Short mmCIF file of C-alpha atoms in Angstrom, two decimals:
data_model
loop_
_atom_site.label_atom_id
_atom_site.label_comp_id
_atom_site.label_asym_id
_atom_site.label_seq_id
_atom_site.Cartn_x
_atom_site.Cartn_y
_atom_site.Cartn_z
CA UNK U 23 202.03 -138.40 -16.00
CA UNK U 24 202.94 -136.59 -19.37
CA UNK U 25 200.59 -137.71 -22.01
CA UNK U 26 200.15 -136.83 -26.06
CA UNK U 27 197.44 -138.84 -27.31
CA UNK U 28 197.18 -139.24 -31.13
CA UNK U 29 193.54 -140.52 -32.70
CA UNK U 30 194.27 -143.70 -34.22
CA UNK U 31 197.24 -146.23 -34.10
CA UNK U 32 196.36 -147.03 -37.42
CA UNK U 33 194.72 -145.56 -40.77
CA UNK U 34 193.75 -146.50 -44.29
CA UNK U 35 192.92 -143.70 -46.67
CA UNK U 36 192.00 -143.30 -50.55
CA UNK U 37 194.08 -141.34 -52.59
CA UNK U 38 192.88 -138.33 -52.84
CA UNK U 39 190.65 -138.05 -49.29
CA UNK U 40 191.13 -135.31 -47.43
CA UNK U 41 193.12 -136.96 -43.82
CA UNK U 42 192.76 -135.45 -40.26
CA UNK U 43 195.28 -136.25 -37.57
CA UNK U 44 194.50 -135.31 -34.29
CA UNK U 45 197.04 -135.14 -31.62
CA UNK U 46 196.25 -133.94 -28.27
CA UNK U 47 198.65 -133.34 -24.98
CA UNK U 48 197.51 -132.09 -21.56
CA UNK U 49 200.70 -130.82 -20.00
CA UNK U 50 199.64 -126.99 -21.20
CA UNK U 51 202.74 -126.80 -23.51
CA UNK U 52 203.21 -124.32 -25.99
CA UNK U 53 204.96 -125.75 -28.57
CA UNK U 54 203.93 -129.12 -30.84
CA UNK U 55 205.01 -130.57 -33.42
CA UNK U 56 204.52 -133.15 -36.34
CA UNK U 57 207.22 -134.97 -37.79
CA UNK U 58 206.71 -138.21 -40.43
CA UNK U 59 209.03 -141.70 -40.35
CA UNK U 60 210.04 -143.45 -43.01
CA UNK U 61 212.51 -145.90 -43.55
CA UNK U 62 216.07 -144.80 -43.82
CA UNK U 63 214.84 -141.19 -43.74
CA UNK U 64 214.52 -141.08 -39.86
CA UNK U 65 212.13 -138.60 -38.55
CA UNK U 66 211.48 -135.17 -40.59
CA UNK U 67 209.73 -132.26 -39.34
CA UNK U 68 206.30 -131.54 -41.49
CA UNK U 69 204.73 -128.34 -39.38
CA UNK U 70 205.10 -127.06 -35.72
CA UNK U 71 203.16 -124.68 -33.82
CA UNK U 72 204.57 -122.57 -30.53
CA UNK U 73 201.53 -120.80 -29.67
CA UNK U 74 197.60 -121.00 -30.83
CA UNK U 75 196.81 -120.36 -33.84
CA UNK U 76 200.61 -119.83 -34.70
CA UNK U 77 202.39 -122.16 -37.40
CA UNK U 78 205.77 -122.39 -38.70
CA UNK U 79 206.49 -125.08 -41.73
CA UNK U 80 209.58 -127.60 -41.24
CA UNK U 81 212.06 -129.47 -43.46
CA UNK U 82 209.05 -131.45 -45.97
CA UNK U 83 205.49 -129.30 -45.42
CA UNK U 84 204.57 -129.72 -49.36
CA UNK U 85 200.84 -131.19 -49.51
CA UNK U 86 200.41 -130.79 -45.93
CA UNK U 87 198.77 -128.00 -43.72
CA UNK U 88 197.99 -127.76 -39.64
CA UNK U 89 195.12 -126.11 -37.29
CA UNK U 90 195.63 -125.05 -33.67
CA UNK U 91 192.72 -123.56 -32.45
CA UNK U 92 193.44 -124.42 -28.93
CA UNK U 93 196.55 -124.89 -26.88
CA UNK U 94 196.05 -128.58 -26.27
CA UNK U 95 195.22 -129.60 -30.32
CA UNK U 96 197.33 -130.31 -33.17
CA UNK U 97 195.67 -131.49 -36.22
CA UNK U 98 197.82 -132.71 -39.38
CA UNK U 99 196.08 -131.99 -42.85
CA UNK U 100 196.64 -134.00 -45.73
CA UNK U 101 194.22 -132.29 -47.97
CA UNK U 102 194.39 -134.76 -50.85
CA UNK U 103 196.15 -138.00 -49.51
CA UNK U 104 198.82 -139.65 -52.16
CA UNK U 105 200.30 -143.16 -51.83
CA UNK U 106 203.85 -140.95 -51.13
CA UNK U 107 202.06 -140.13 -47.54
CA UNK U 108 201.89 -143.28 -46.81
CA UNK U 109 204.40 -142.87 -43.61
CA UNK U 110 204.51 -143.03 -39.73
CA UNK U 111 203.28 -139.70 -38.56
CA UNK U 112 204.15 -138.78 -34.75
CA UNK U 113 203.10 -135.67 -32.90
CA UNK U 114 205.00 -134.41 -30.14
CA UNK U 115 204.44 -131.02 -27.79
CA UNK U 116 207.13 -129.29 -25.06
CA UNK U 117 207.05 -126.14 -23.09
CA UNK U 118 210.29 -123.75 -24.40
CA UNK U 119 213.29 -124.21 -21.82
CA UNK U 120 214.82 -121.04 -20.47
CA UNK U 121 217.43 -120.87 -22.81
CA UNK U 122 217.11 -123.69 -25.17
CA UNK U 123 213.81 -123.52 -27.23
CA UNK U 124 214.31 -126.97 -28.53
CA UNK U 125 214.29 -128.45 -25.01
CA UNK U 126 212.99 -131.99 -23.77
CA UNK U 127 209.53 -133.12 -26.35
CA UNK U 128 207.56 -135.48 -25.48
CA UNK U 129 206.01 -137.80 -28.51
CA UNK U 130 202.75 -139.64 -28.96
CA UNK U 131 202.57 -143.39 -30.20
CA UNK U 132 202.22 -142.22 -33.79
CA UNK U 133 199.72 -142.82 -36.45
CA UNK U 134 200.50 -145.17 -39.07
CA UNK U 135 198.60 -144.13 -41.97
CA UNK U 136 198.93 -146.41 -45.40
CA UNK U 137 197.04 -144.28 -48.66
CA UNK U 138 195.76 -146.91 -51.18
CA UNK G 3 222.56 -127.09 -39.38
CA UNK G 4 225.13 -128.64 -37.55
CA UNK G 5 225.52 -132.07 -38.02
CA UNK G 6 226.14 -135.50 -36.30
CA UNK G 7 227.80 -138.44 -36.61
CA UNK G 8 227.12 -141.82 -34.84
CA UNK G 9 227.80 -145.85 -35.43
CA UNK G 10 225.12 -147.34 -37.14
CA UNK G 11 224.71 -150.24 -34.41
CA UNK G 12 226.58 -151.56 -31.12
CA UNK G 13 225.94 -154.25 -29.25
CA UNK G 14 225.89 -154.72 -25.46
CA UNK G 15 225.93 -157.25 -22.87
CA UNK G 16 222.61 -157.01 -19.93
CA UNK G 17 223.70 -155.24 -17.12
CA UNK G 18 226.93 -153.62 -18.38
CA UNK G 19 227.76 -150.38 -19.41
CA UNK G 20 227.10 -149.23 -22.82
CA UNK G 21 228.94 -146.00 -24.54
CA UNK G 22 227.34 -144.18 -27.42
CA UNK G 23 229.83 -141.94 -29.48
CA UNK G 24 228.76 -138.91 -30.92
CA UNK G 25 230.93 -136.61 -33.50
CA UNK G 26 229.16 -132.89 -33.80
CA UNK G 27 232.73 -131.72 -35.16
CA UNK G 28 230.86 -128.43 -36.70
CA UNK G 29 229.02 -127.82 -33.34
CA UNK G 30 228.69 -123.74 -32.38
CA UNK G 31 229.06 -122.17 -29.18
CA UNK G 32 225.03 -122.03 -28.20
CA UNK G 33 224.43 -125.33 -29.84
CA UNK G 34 222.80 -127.62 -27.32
CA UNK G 35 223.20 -131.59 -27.39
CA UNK G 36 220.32 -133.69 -27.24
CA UNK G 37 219.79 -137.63 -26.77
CA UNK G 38 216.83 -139.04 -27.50
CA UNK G 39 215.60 -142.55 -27.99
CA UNK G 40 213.40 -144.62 -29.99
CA UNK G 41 211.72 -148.57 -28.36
CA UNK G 42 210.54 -150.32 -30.89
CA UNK G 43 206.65 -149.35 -32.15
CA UNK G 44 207.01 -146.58 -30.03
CA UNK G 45 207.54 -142.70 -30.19
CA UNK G 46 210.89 -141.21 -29.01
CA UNK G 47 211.70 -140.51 -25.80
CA UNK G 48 214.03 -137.65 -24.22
CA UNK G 49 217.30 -139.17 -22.78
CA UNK G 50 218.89 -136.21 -21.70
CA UNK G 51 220.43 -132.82 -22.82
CA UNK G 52 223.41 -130.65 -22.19
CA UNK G 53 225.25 -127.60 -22.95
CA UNK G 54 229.08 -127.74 -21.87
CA UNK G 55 229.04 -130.00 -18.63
CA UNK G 56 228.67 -133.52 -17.92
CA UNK G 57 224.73 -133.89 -16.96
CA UNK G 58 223.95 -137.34 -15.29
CA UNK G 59 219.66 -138.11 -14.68
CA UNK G 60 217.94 -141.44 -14.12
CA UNK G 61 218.31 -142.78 -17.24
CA UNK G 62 221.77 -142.11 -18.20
CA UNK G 63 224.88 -139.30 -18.00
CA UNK G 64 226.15 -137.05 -20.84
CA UNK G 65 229.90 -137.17 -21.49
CA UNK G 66 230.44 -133.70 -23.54
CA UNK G 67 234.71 -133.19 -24.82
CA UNK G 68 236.24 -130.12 -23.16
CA UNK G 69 236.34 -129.05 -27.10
CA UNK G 70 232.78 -129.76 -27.66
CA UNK G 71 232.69 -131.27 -30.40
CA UNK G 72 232.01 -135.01 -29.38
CA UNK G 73 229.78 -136.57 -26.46
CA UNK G 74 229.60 -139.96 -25.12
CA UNK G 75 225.63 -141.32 -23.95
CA UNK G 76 226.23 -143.56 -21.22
CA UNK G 77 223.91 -146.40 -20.17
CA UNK G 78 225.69 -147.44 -16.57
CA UNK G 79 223.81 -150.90 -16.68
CA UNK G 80 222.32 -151.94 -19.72
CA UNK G 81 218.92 -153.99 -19.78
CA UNK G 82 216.96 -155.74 -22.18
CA UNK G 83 214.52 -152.72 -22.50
CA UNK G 84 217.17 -150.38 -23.41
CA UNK G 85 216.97 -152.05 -26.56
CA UNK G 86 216.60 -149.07 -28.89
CA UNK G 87 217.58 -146.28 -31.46
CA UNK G 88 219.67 -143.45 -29.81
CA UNK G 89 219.38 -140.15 -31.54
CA UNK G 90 222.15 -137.68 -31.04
CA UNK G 91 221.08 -134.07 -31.66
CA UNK G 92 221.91 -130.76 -32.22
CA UNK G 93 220.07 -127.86 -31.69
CA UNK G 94 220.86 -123.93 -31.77
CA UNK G 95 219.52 -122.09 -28.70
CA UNK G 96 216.98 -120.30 -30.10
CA UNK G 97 215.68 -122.68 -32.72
CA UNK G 98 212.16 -124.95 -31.44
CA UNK G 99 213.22 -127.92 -34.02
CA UNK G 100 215.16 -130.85 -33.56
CA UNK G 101 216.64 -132.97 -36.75
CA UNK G 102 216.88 -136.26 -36.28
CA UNK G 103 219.17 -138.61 -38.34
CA UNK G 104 219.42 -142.26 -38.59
CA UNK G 105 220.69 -142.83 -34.67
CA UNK G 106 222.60 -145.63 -33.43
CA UNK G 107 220.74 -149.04 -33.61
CA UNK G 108 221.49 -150.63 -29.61
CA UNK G 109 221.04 -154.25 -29.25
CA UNK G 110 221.29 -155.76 -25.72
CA UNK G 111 221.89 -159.74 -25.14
CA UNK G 112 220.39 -161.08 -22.38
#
């Protein structure tokens, strides 16, 4: 069964900590992804990755960065957390289609991380 | 980016069909057209996909115009756990990201 795992369900964080997320999948895909929720927003794409150590920024990437040092791990970086991060954060990972790059992702259960 | 248009909310009876309309009246030639959706405290799921042709899987069939640019999601039987956000998407061929918008809000009554 397809599974990305993400560290916690839930987080509380200072302003100004430094935040890990974790996200891990085990279906040997290539590409992952992190995206944030928010209310009336919908989903927005922060950072993805399509290969180790390889890192392309999406639509909102400001006061975020991203590690891949293996195939299986995607961490999220919020290097000094802000009460605007407060969000849902979901990761999500697929394996390139033959044609269509964007084809079927499968997401984790998301993080939701509140910065007080 | 090409984008999409869908109703804000529908409601549905259990165990009859549901139709989700999808406007993507800018949509280009390689575009693909995604479904995906969204249980409540949950992450989305993949619905189904398609190019040009009608694609039907386990969960539901994809109703793309001849012209391309609307599609129809189709639920044949709706249940109580189809209860969800639908996200219609649109993605170019050779692009990994998908964009999703505000999605249709599906409530089912028992």
């Amino acid at each position: 069964d397809v599974k990305v795992t993400q560290s916690s369900r839930y987080l509380v964080k200072r302003t100004g900590e430094k935040v890990f997320l974790e996200c891990v999948q085990d279906m040997d895909h290539e590409n992952m992804f992190w995206y944030r929720q928010d209310p009336g927003l919908g989903l927005r794409l922060i950072y993805f990755s399509y290969d180790v150590k390889m890192k392309e920024k999406g639509d909102i990437p400001e006061g975020y960065s991203v590690s891949r040092e293996k195939k299986e791990r995607f961490s999220l970086i919020l290097e000094s957390a802000s009460t605007n991060q407060t969000s849902m954060y979901l990761c999500a990972s697929s394996s390139p289609g033959s044609y269509d790059r964007a084809y079927e992702q499968y997401f984790g259960p998301g993080t939701r991380l509140t910065v007080t | 980016d090409a984008k999409t248009t869908q109703p804000n909310s529908m409601e549905s009876n259990e165990e009859e069909p549901v139709h989700l309309p999808c406007n993507h009246s800018t949509i280009s030639g390689t575009d693909y057209i995604h479904w995906y959706r969204q249980l409540p405290s949950q992450g989305p799921e993949y619905v189904i996909h398609g190019l040009t042709s009608n694609v039907n899987n386990r969960m539901a069939s994809l109703a793309i115009a001849e012209d391309r640019k609307s599609s129809t999601l189709i639920l044949h039987r709706a249940t109580l756990r189809d209860a969800a956000v639908y996200y219609c998407i649109l993605s170019a061929s050779n692009d990994y990201k998908l964009s999703f918008g505000a999605g249709t809000t599906v409530t089912v009554r028992a």
